[in-house]
């Protein structure tokens, strides 16, 4: 059996990290213009903050935190729909992780749970099968969230429900796609992004190939990176090298898990059950065409959005006026630019979704950052 | 020893104040917790208290009830005894209240009560009063236990507000084992692992530190909220800065691995037999030696220092010379999605 420590050992080696930092600093002097790297995935934002990597980088390299956190990009009306589903008699709403803490317009799912709704956070989507079997008289709704990474898990859950004839399991699908979000960022006239760290887990499933069009269309380098500090530092070094050499190429740093083609079996499974939605509204980015998935028509009998259509609110709800999550997700602002950051908006009382999830840029800044600024102020 | 049949389950009548309840109390609780004060069966326990005393209470609700390294009974005794020990108080008298769900296995209840009796022996504390309630099925998750404890304070100056610049921070063993063990049991994770909860009574090692006259400024068991919570509470209560070195914090490979899988930090995970000390730097090595020699604290380590920078905050130094705040864990511990 694989030992868990093998997953990270070597990728947090101080000597390697410091050596990479020195290489980056040396080469960064030759950069023709500042390198504005968007790490699309919230997991990378978390890594950068948790391991204090910003301190190791020269001032002409800046991170712009992208829209790759499934919790952060969820618009309020979808959370309101989840709350509406959970409020129906004899419905058990099941969802993953931090989703229960994201504020909708009438409160978070956690607050609905406190009011008596049966809402259950789970670690593994397949746990939903047991909940459905244990509660045959209730309707179980799986509130499915996530990027390409987690879609196959929802597909497996659906496949198992079909195969095992579990009739009381429905789905509310909120799966979204990375490439259209990258397009939305790059097509914004104000964008400063000129390099990308590509999401790793997404790429394990979809393959690095999904970023090829980004590289070609915007002449912007993409390095698909792992989540360990050594991974991120090496990816930065590769981006710096490309920029100095005037290249814009797709590279895979995370070769231990990512290939060009990705996991074909998982892709086939996703294609079997899902189709692309015409429109999906992203928190911060607005409507993006073909950027999300829905169940295929043949699985309409599993689709909570169709079955409970008359019960689900459709009114689009914008964020709190003072909240700048939208600008932060588009890379136009930093968490600390937001007037409510750390004041009205903190992890225990989030106004915007970037403060909710541990992958959210605001949450990561709030938890880990601030030392440098304080040090500078004192010196 | 109890002769109650083992295949029975708790009925509402076991909490009704009649024959069944009397039988349960006499044949199980009195038999296992036996002592003269309890046997006196007065409305309240008569205690002989002198000087300064510490008094604490805690309720224990945990799923699953049985886990690698312990059960809710061991937890209910160790938890309250440890709260006293952390105040430099010798644990003496405990109360114990059970809220039991109708249908709960009598066999399991017996196991839990015996586990409590066994754990009491490590500190010498006695259960001198108690209460039993049985609630209808569905009103409780198996069994809830509340324990309160009284202990004689031997070191009155120990306080979360007494952490001082120049202190060393010591942790008694590798962190996060209880939280990780519960997570594994709850999620039914099948991993090749020796991982066990650290659930244990801490009084014996604390007694040694007190006997050696170690000038302990602050002492706290790192239960819910883990190491992060204790250090942040101290930094705020004492208005000091605390700086810890990541490489010095002992964490087992199993806990590290589980944290990798779920995106948790070992510093946030709960412990039930791990404590943190703040002592003057000059005495830190001596304290460490006592802990390692007498108290089954082989992995005890000095993990940081107290200073006057970043007042009210805990700064974590990474092995690659960067720093970040070690913040309090927030909300429920939920796995990362990405």
XYZ file of C-alpha atoms in Angstrom:
717
model
C 0.000 0.000 0.000
C 1.182 3.491 -0.804
C 2.296 5.372 2.265
C 0.707 8.780 2.524
C 3.965 10.497 3.325
C 5.246 9.524 -0.101
C 2.747 12.036 -1.478
C 4.606 15.040 -0.140
C 8.057 14.009 1.042
C 10.734 15.801 -0.939
C 8.327 18.460 -2.135
C 8.808 20.485 1.037
C 12.567 20.276 1.176
C 13.885 23.637 2.464
C 17.136 23.443 0.499
C 15.295 22.863 -2.772
C 12.788 25.640 -2.085
C 15.491 28.159 -1.202
C 17.552 27.124 -4.215
C 14.544 27.640 -6.499
C 13.936 31.027 -4.873
C 17.513 32.073 -5.629
C 17.207 30.942 -9.258
C 13.949 32.834 -9.663
C 15.402 36.001 -8.118
C 18.469 35.842 -10.364
C 16.488 35.340 -13.559
C 13.682 37.741 -12.654
C 16.090 40.658 -13.115
C 15.997 39.872 -16.816
C 12.213 39.917 -17.136
C 11.169 42.443 -19.801
C 8.027 43.330 -17.815
C 6.534 42.321 -14.460
C 5.238 38.769 -14.390
C 1.597 38.771 -13.317
C 0.813 35.139 -12.658
C -2.754 34.014 -12.216
C -3.033 30.850 -10.188
C -6.488 29.848 -11.356
C -7.021 27.240 -8.665
C -7.795 28.088 -5.059
C -5.646 25.165 -3.973
C -2.600 27.002 -5.310
C -3.655 30.220 -3.566
C -3.798 28.211 -0.363
C -0.315 26.757 -0.980
C 1.214 30.161 -1.713
C -0.187 31.647 1.485
C 0.178 28.642 3.775
C 3.829 28.137 2.936
C 4.661 31.841 2.845
C 5.987 31.667 -0.735
C 5.291 35.345 -1.501
C 8.176 36.294 0.746
C 10.553 34.279 -1.395
C 9.714 36.047 -4.651
C 11.084 39.310 -6.101
C 8.801 42.333 -6.395
C 8.376 42.044 -10.168
C 6.523 38.749 -9.764
C 2.949 39.121 -8.593
C 0.228 36.573 -7.992
C -3.291 37.281 -9.149
C -5.758 34.955 -7.540
C -8.147 33.480 -10.055
C -11.684 32.104 -10.130
C -10.778 28.469 -9.497
C -12.462 27.869 -6.169
C -15.785 26.079 -6.627
C -17.189 27.666 -3.507
C -16.075 31.207 -4.354
C -17.636 31.287 -7.800
C -21.059 30.013 -6.757
C -23.657 32.773 -7.234
C -26.055 33.423 -4.398
C -29.095 32.266 -6.337
C -27.680 28.745 -6.604
C -27.180 28.624 -2.836
C -30.707 29.955 -2.442
C -31.860 27.068 -4.612
C -30.012 24.605 -2.382
C -31.654 26.175 0.666
C -35.058 25.961 -1.028
C -34.508 22.281 -1.765
C -33.397 21.605 1.807
C -36.537 23.347 3.064
C -38.878 20.948 1.260
C -40.465 18.366 3.562
C -38.693 15.019 3.596
C -35.705 16.248 1.578
C -32.155 15.586 2.739
C -29.643 17.884 1.044
C -26.133 16.473 0.755
C -23.102 18.487 -0.300
C -19.327 18.736 -0.038
C -17.170 20.611 2.413
C -17.219 24.355 2.773
C -20.325 24.762 0.658
C -22.524 24.778 3.737
C -20.865 27.979 4.987
C -21.304 30.131 1.880
C -23.815 32.913 2.432
C -26.882 32.910 0.194
C -29.312 35.808 0.221
C -31.248 34.298 3.146
C -28.323 32.764 4.994
C -25.922 29.863 4.529
C -26.862 26.199 4.366
C -25.407 25.905 7.880
C -27.963 28.441 9.094
C -30.752 26.503 7.357
C -29.474 23.340 9.031
C -29.668 25.096 12.397
C -33.297 25.961 11.598
C -34.067 22.263 11.244
C -33.369 21.445 7.593
C -31.632 18.124 7.071
C -28.366 19.174 5.415
C -25.372 16.869 5.536
C -21.799 17.705 4.541
C -19.897 14.668 3.295
C -16.332 13.843 2.330
C -17.074 11.397 -0.436
C -20.035 11.732 -2.853
C -20.553 7.961 -2.691
C -21.541 8.365 0.978
C -24.779 9.730 -0.490
C -25.732 6.210 -1.570
C -25.826 5.043 2.026
C -27.879 8.067 3.075
C -30.369 7.289 0.280
C -30.586 3.616 1.259
C -30.965 4.427 4.956
C -33.786 6.895 4.254
C -36.001 5.200 1.652
C -38.993 7.432 2.432
C -37.054 10.646 1.909
C -35.754 12.363 -1.208
C -32.013 12.870 -1.197
C -30.665 15.771 -3.266
C -26.954 15.817 -3.991
C -25.935 19.462 -4.424
C -23.037 18.814 -6.794
C -20.273 21.404 -6.976
C -16.782 21.661 -8.363
C -14.693 21.905 -11.489
C -13.599 19.134 -13.827
C -11.922 17.500 -10.823
C -15.050 16.523 -8.968
C -17.462 15.987 -11.874
C -16.419 12.350 -12.409
C -17.259 11.601 -8.761
C -20.779 12.910 -9.330
C -20.967 10.815 -12.499
C -19.969 7.687 -10.557
C -22.615 8.447 -7.936
C -25.237 8.770 -10.663
C -24.024 5.603 -12.350
C -24.279 3.679 -9.070
C -27.731 5.080 -8.320
C -28.931 3.941 -11.748
C -27.310 0.514 -11.495
C -28.558 -0.140 -7.979
C -32.034 1.179 -8.761
C -31.916 3.796 -6.025
C -34.920 5.920 -6.913
C -34.855 8.528 -4.145
C -31.597 10.223 -5.183
C -31.709 13.459 -7.196
C -28.998 15.872 -8.331
C -28.659 19.641 -8.419
C -25.730 20.133 -10.751
C -23.335 23.071 -10.374
C -20.281 21.678 -12.069
C -18.250 24.328 -13.874
C -15.408 24.355 -16.395
C -12.011 26.036 -16.171
C -11.248 27.043 -19.799
C -14.279 29.342 -20.262
C -13.409 31.079 -16.974
C -9.856 31.670 -18.184
C -11.288 33.117 -21.398
C -13.508 35.448 -19.388
C -10.501 36.678 -17.419
C -8.380 37.245 -20.522
C -11.136 38.990 -22.447
C -11.527 41.587 -19.733
C -9.887 44.737 -21.116
C -8.409 45.555 -17.704
C -6.682 42.235 -17.173
C -3.001 42.327 -16.222
C -2.522 38.553 -16.317
C 0.376 37.483 -18.525
C 1.092 33.978 -17.236
C -0.862 31.112 -15.711
C -0.245 28.378 -13.194
C -2.621 25.711 -14.451
C -4.859 23.864 -11.974
C -3.425 20.463 -11.163
C -6.353 18.317 -10.103
C -8.491 19.570 -12.975
C -5.697 18.588 -15.320
C -5.396 15.099 -13.853
C -8.906 14.498 -15.200
C -9.083 16.704 -18.299
C -5.438 16.607 -19.321
C -3.174 19.580 -19.938
C -4.650 19.846 -23.421
C -7.513 22.027 -22.200
C -5.092 24.968 -21.813
C -3.656 24.735 -25.322
C -6.147 27.247 -26.703
C -5.269 29.727 -23.914
C -1.598 29.526 -24.807
C -2.276 30.014 -28.502
C -5.075 32.590 -28.321
C -3.443 34.914 -25.796
C 0.269 34.068 -26.325
C 0.437 33.408 -22.602
C 2.520 30.675 -20.987
C 0.736 28.063 -18.859
C 2.544 25.717 -16.494
C 0.377 23.010 -14.927
C 1.635 22.788 -11.375
C 1.371 20.505 -8.388
C 0.312 21.846 -4.991
C 3.470 21.412 -2.942
C 5.764 24.406 -2.359
C 8.506 22.908 -4.527
C 5.944 22.415 -7.321
C 4.783 26.015 -7.231
C 8.301 27.454 -7.024
C 9.478 25.300 -9.914
C 6.449 26.358 -11.965
C 7.236 30.029 -11.325
C 10.809 29.426 -12.457
C 9.535 27.828 -15.658
C 7.212 30.766 -16.325
C 10.065 33.234 -15.759
C 12.264 31.297 -18.181
C 9.562 31.293 -20.855
C 9.035 35.028 -20.508
C 12.734 35.793 -20.725
C 13.051 33.635 -23.804
C 9.955 35.253 -25.309
C 8.079 31.964 -25.416
C 4.458 31.111 -24.669
C 4.174 27.380 -24.214
C 2.137 24.827 -22.345
C 4.290 22.934 -19.843
C 3.457 20.237 -17.329
C 5.425 20.544 -14.117
C 3.117 18.105 -12.302
C 4.172 15.143 -14.427
C 3.662 12.680 -11.592
C -0.099 13.006 -12.057
C -0.898 14.993 -15.193
C -0.653 13.983 -18.832
C -1.556 15.797 -22.033
C -4.632 13.618 -22.566
C -5.811 13.197 -18.968
C -8.005 10.452 -17.590
C -9.946 9.242 -20.631
C -12.161 6.875 -18.648
C -13.275 9.717 -16.377
C -13.889 11.970 -19.373
C -16.035 9.274 -21.008
C -18.072 8.880 -17.843
C -18.667 12.633 -17.617
C -19.716 12.735 -21.279
C -22.143 9.897 -20.682
C -24.149 11.797 -18.085
C -23.543 15.508 -18.624
C -24.059 18.105 -21.324
C -22.837 21.694 -21.501
C -25.167 24.407 -20.252
C -25.774 27.325 -22.576
C -25.269 29.852 -19.783
C -24.122 29.822 -16.171
C -23.696 32.863 -13.979
C -20.404 32.933 -12.079
C -20.002 34.930 -8.932
C -17.799 37.840 -9.883
C -17.525 36.973 -13.557
C -21.187 37.109 -14.557
C -22.759 35.023 -17.311
C -20.293 32.831 -19.200
C -21.468 30.768 -22.157
C -20.837 27.026 -22.173
C -19.041 27.251 -18.845
C -21.000 24.722 -16.803
C -22.601 21.305 -17.028
C -26.134 19.966 -16.646
C -27.587 16.474 -16.647
C -28.442 15.092 -20.070
C -32.151 14.966 -20.917
C -32.257 11.191 -20.535
C -31.481 11.655 -16.835
C -34.225 14.238 -16.283
C -35.732 11.868 -13.710
C -32.678 12.576 -11.546
C -32.602 16.331 -12.067
C -33.769 18.281 -9.016
C -33.695 21.501 -11.052
C -36.379 20.141 -13.363
C -38.391 18.168 -10.810
C -38.610 21.037 -8.325
C -38.548 23.804 -10.949
C -41.604 25.520 -9.480
C -39.998 25.626 -6.005
C -36.602 27.063 -6.930
C -35.903 30.809 -6.798
C -34.395 32.158 -10.004
C -33.871 35.791 -9.059
C -30.255 36.765 -9.616
C -28.718 38.145 -6.441
C -25.646 40.330 -6.539
C -23.054 40.463 -3.797
C -23.089 42.971 -0.982
C -22.245 46.376 -2.437
C -19.043 46.752 -0.473
C -17.824 43.242 -1.351
C -15.129 43.112 -4.018
C -15.087 39.350 -4.536
C -15.876 39.937 -8.203
C -12.836 42.133 -8.805
C -10.683 39.750 -6.785
C -11.816 36.752 -8.836
C -11.025 38.639 -12.042
C -7.605 39.607 -10.744
C -8.422 43.304 -10.662
C -8.108 43.687 -6.904
C -6.310 42.123 -3.975
C -8.187 41.020 -0.876
C -6.717 43.887 1.128
C -8.033 46.396 -1.426
C -11.541 45.524 -0.281
C -12.943 47.985 2.255
C -14.694 45.297 4.281
C -11.757 42.844 4.364
C -11.075 41.824 7.961
C -13.679 44.296 9.223
C -17.230 43.466 8.194
C -15.996 40.430 6.308
C -14.040 37.753 8.179
C -14.070 33.936 8.040
C -16.598 33.643 10.849
C -18.885 36.280 9.281
C -18.165 36.219 5.550
C -19.895 38.768 3.351
C -18.384 37.386 0.174
C -17.585 33.856 -0.805
C -13.814 34.478 -1.171
C -13.740 34.670 2.620
C -15.611 31.396 3.156
C -13.575 28.645 1.623
C -10.044 27.886 2.715
C -9.240 28.087 -1.002
C -10.683 31.581 -1.219
C -8.137 34.338 -1.710
C -9.569 36.502 1.094
C -9.659 33.605 3.543
C -6.056 32.676 2.744
C -4.917 36.304 3.161
C -6.852 36.632 6.392
C -5.449 33.440 7.893
C -1.859 33.623 6.878
C -0.909 37.067 5.659
C -0.168 40.408 7.228
C 3.196 39.616 8.732
C 5.196 41.279 5.990
C 3.164 44.448 6.117
C 3.480 44.664 9.872
C 7.214 44.038 9.681
C 7.612 46.791 7.110
C 5.550 49.174 9.201
C 7.751 48.538 12.236
C 11.076 48.858 10.436
C -18.698 -7.298 39.820
C -21.957 -6.725 38.002
C -24.156 -9.697 37.126
C -26.412 -7.710 34.787
C -27.296 -9.638 31.647
C -25.076 -8.502 28.772
C -27.477 -8.772 25.861
C -30.031 -6.304 27.200
C -30.545 -2.745 26.217
C -31.367 0.378 28.175
C -35.098 0.974 28.591
C -36.864 4.173 29.550
C -37.555 2.516 32.889
C -33.814 2.533 33.645
C -34.167 6.284 34.110
C -37.527 6.181 35.854
C -36.383 6.204 39.453
C -37.796 2.766 40.224
C -36.460 -0.742 40.603
C -34.745 -0.917 37.238
C -32.864 2.304 37.803
C -31.871 1.232 41.262
C -30.533 -2.047 39.907
C -28.544 -0.290 37.188
C -26.994 2.167 39.617
C -26.133 -0.413 42.235
C -24.952 -3.219 40.009
C -23.078 -1.186 37.478
C -22.176 2.320 38.624
C -21.642 1.626 42.326
C -19.822 -1.602 41.565
C -17.359 0.059 39.206
C -16.949 3.472 40.873
C -17.037 2.056 44.385
C -16.057 4.436 47.201
C -17.547 5.354 50.610
C -18.786 8.816 49.588
C -20.762 7.404 46.662
C -22.019 4.458 48.712
C -23.418 6.845 51.332
C -26.201 7.614 48.829
C -26.956 11.027 50.263
C -28.608 13.730 48.193
C -25.191 15.328 47.796
C -21.657 14.153 48.343
C -20.091 15.391 51.561
C -16.560 16.571 50.782
C -13.680 17.702 52.911
C -12.179 20.633 51.011
C -9.408 22.901 52.187
C -7.515 25.810 50.668
C -7.802 26.844 47.032
C -9.684 24.438 44.797
C -10.360 24.240 41.063
C -13.787 23.239 39.771
C -14.550 22.302 36.170
C -17.205 20.649 34.047
C -17.379 19.174 30.576
C -19.915 17.269 28.495
C -18.825 14.540 26.147
C -20.685 13.809 22.916
C -18.670 11.901 20.404
C -19.238 9.718 17.359
C -18.116 6.995 17.239
C -18.315 6.124 20.933
C -15.444 3.645 20.614
C -12.270 4.519 18.727
C -8.660 3.413 18.475
C -7.082 4.326 21.787
C -10.204 5.012 23.819
C -13.927 5.464 24.197
C -16.331 8.108 25.467
C -15.912 6.894 29.041
C -12.130 7.201 29.073
C -12.541 10.587 27.435
C -15.070 11.785 30.021
C -12.716 11.002 32.901
C -9.434 12.027 31.279
C -10.941 15.235 29.910
C -12.169 16.561 33.248
C -9.172 15.311 35.207
C -6.909 17.010 32.673
C -8.764 20.311 33.010
C -7.943 20.221 36.721
C -4.364 19.107 36.168
C -3.792 21.964 33.730
C -4.587 24.397 36.548
C -1.955 22.749 38.719
C -4.736 21.114 40.715
C -4.655 17.553 42.012
C -7.874 15.870 40.779
C -9.939 14.633 43.740
C -13.688 14.408 43.250
C -15.732 13.922 40.106
C -19.438 13.906 39.374
C -20.802 11.894 36.495
C -24.097 12.278 34.635
C -25.269 9.938 31.938
C -27.885 10.803 29.343
C -28.614 7.506 27.638
C -30.768 6.875 24.593
C -33.469 4.245 24.946
C -32.262 1.029 23.341
C -28.579 1.624 24.072
C -26.710 -1.608 24.579
C -26.143 -2.468 28.224
C -23.053 -4.318 27.162
C -21.587 -1.150 25.670
C -22.597 0.873 28.721
C -20.743 -1.601 30.921
C -17.642 -1.306 28.745
C -17.818 2.487 28.977
C -18.261 2.512 32.755
C -15.396 0.059 33.278
C -13.238 2.211 31.056
C -14.048 5.198 33.283
C -13.185 3.261 36.427
C -9.876 2.190 34.922
C -8.992 5.727 33.876
C -9.767 7.093 37.346
C -6.951 4.972 38.753
C -4.354 7.041 36.879
C -5.142 10.141 38.913
C -6.671 8.710 42.074
C -9.770 10.877 41.639
C -13.122 9.408 42.688
C -16.623 9.709 41.304
C -18.647 10.784 44.310
C -22.029 11.679 42.839
C -23.928 11.160 39.629
C -27.162 11.145 37.712
C -28.792 8.925 35.121
C -31.370 10.008 32.573
C -32.807 7.868 29.814
C -34.333 9.711 26.840
C -36.600 8.234 24.132
C -34.930 6.750 21.070
C -33.916 9.478 18.650
C -33.412 12.139 21.322
C -29.711 11.446 21.864
C -26.882 9.950 19.899
C -26.388 6.783 21.980
C -24.960 8.251 25.132
C -23.849 11.648 26.425
C -21.704 11.929 29.536
C -21.116 14.986 31.682
C -18.368 14.998 34.266
C -17.480 17.747 36.708
C -14.384 17.744 38.841
C -12.866 19.370 41.885
C -9.152 19.422 42.617
C -6.840 20.964 45.183
C -4.689 23.664 43.621
C -1.007 23.038 44.234
C 0.357 25.707 41.873
C -1.890 28.767 42.057
C 0.048 30.962 39.637
C -0.589 28.896 36.502
C -2.749 30.942 34.127
C -3.299 31.615 30.421
C -2.601 35.265 31.302
C 0.854 34.529 32.771
C 2.735 33.707 29.574
C 5.720 36.058 29.481
C 8.258 37.207 26.893
C 11.295 34.969 27.207
C 9.232 31.847 27.922
C 9.753 28.642 25.991
C 6.766 26.783 24.593
C 6.810 23.007 25.089
C 4.457 20.411 23.634
C 4.205 17.097 25.479
C 4.018 14.728 22.479
C 3.132 14.461 18.801
C -0.034 16.383 18.014
C -3.336 15.658 16.297
C -3.669 11.946 17.081
C -7.148 12.133 18.624
C -8.646 14.223 15.826
C -7.082 11.992 13.201
C -8.185 8.762 14.934
C -11.763 10.006 15.204
C -11.745 11.079 11.573
C -10.509 7.652 10.511
C -13.118 5.883 12.616
C -15.901 8.185 11.459
C -15.120 7.944 7.796
C -14.310 4.254 7.905
C -10.985 4.945 6.247
C -9.121 1.775 5.475
C -5.500 2.758 5.847
C -2.538 0.753 7.025
C -2.092 2.625 10.229
C -1.182 2.218 13.849
C -2.864 5.518 14.579
C -4.442 5.774 18.024
C -6.021 8.589 19.961
C -3.695 10.144 22.529
C -6.573 10.052 25.049
C -4.893 9.839 28.468
C -4.833 11.250 31.989
C -2.099 13.856 32.288
C -1.982 14.221 36.067
C 0.966 11.811 36.643
C 3.350 13.827 34.468
C 2.014 17.157 35.756
C 2.516 15.897 39.320
C 6.152 15.210 38.477
C 6.632 18.713 37.080
C 5.063 20.235 40.187
C 7.132 17.999 42.472
C 10.267 19.184 40.689
C 9.168 22.765 41.372
C 9.189 23.765 37.704
C 7.929 27.384 37.553
C 5.088 26.754 35.095
C 3.623 30.006 33.763
C 0.808 28.455 31.710
C -0.343 24.942 30.951
C -3.254 23.775 28.813
C -4.336 20.551 27.170
C -4.749 21.090 23.455
C -8.247 19.655 23.008
C -10.699 20.995 20.408
C -8.969 23.600 18.280
C -5.655 21.841 18.840
C -2.280 23.496 19.265
C -3.384 26.534 17.213
C -6.211 27.356 19.598
C -4.099 27.098 22.769
C -1.316 29.289 21.410
C -3.723 31.911 20.069
C -5.623 31.986 23.370
C -2.377 32.501 25.261
C -1.117 35.186 22.888
C -4.382 37.086 23.357
C -4.771 36.510 27.115
C -1.173 37.415 27.955
C -0.794 40.097 25.257
C 2.412 38.580 23.921
C 3.629 37.282 20.592
C 4.337 33.581 20.194
C 6.739 32.286 17.598
C 6.826 28.565 16.768
C 9.077 26.582 14.458
C 7.250 24.194 12.161
C 10.150 21.721 12.070
C 10.178 21.433 15.859
C 6.503 20.477 16.181
C 6.243 16.682 16.508
C 3.669 15.189 14.127
C 3.436 11.484 13.315
C 3.613 10.334 9.703
C 0.071 8.960 10.000
C -1.357 12.295 11.082
C 0.632 14.131 8.408
C -0.704 11.741 5.803
C -4.298 12.134 6.910
C -3.925 15.904 6.869
C -2.667 15.620 3.305
C -5.710 13.587 2.290
C -8.225 15.971 3.820
C -6.444 19.300 3.596
C -6.293 19.742 7.360
C -3.506 21.119 9.495
C -2.204 18.934 12.314
C -2.033 22.057 14.473
C -5.840 22.396 14.224
C -6.673 18.783 15.083
C -7.988 17.840 18.520
C -5.922 16.084 21.174
C -7.063 14.403 24.372
C -3.779 13.651 26.096
C -1.386 16.295 24.842
C -0.576 19.498 26.669
C 1.316 22.698 26.076
C 3.520 24.425 28.619
C 4.980 27.895 28.899
C 8.010 27.952 31.186
C 11.015 30.282 31.500
C 13.557 29.541 28.791
C 16.229 28.807 31.426
C 14.236 25.895 32.850
C 12.852 24.515 29.567
C 15.411 21.740 29.094
C 14.969 20.624 32.693
C 11.196 20.452 32.278
C 11.615 18.522 29.060
C 13.884 16.002 30.759
C 11.370 15.396 33.555
C 8.544 14.923 31.045
C 10.548 12.519 28.937
C 11.794 10.538 31.932
C 8.610 10.192 33.979
C 5.600 10.919 31.924
C 5.535 8.863 28.747
C 6.285 12.043 26.851
C 9.097 10.637 24.734
C 8.349 13.034 21.900
C 8.019 16.146 24.073
C 9.722 19.077 22.395
C 10.455 22.780 22.716
C 8.587 24.250 19.770
C 8.840 27.992 20.177
C 9.375 31.095 22.208
C 7.381 33.998 23.556
C 8.283 37.537 22.515
C 6.923 41.039 22.144
C 6.553 41.113 18.343
C 3.123 40.633 16.705
C 1.318 41.026 20.031
C -1.709 38.760 20.298
C -0.636 36.672 17.314
C 1.089 33.354 16.711
C 3.728 33.307 13.991
C 4.793 30.052 12.380
C 8.345 29.913 10.996
C 8.600 27.625 7.984
C 11.681 25.490 7.340
C 12.493 27.747 4.340
C 12.738 30.934 6.354
C 9.336 32.416 5.647
C 6.703 33.251 8.192
C 2.954 33.145 8.389
C 0.312 33.500 11.023
C -0.942 30.364 12.697
C -4.569 31.339 13.037
C -7.357 29.816 15.081
C -9.231 27.071 13.270
C -12.683 28.230 12.217
C -16.088 26.604 12.167
C -16.480 22.919 11.583
C -13.423 21.122 10.319
C -14.413 20.452 6.745
C -12.316 18.984 4.012
C -10.993 21.154 1.209
C -12.869 20.722 -2.028
C -10.004 21.177 -4.441
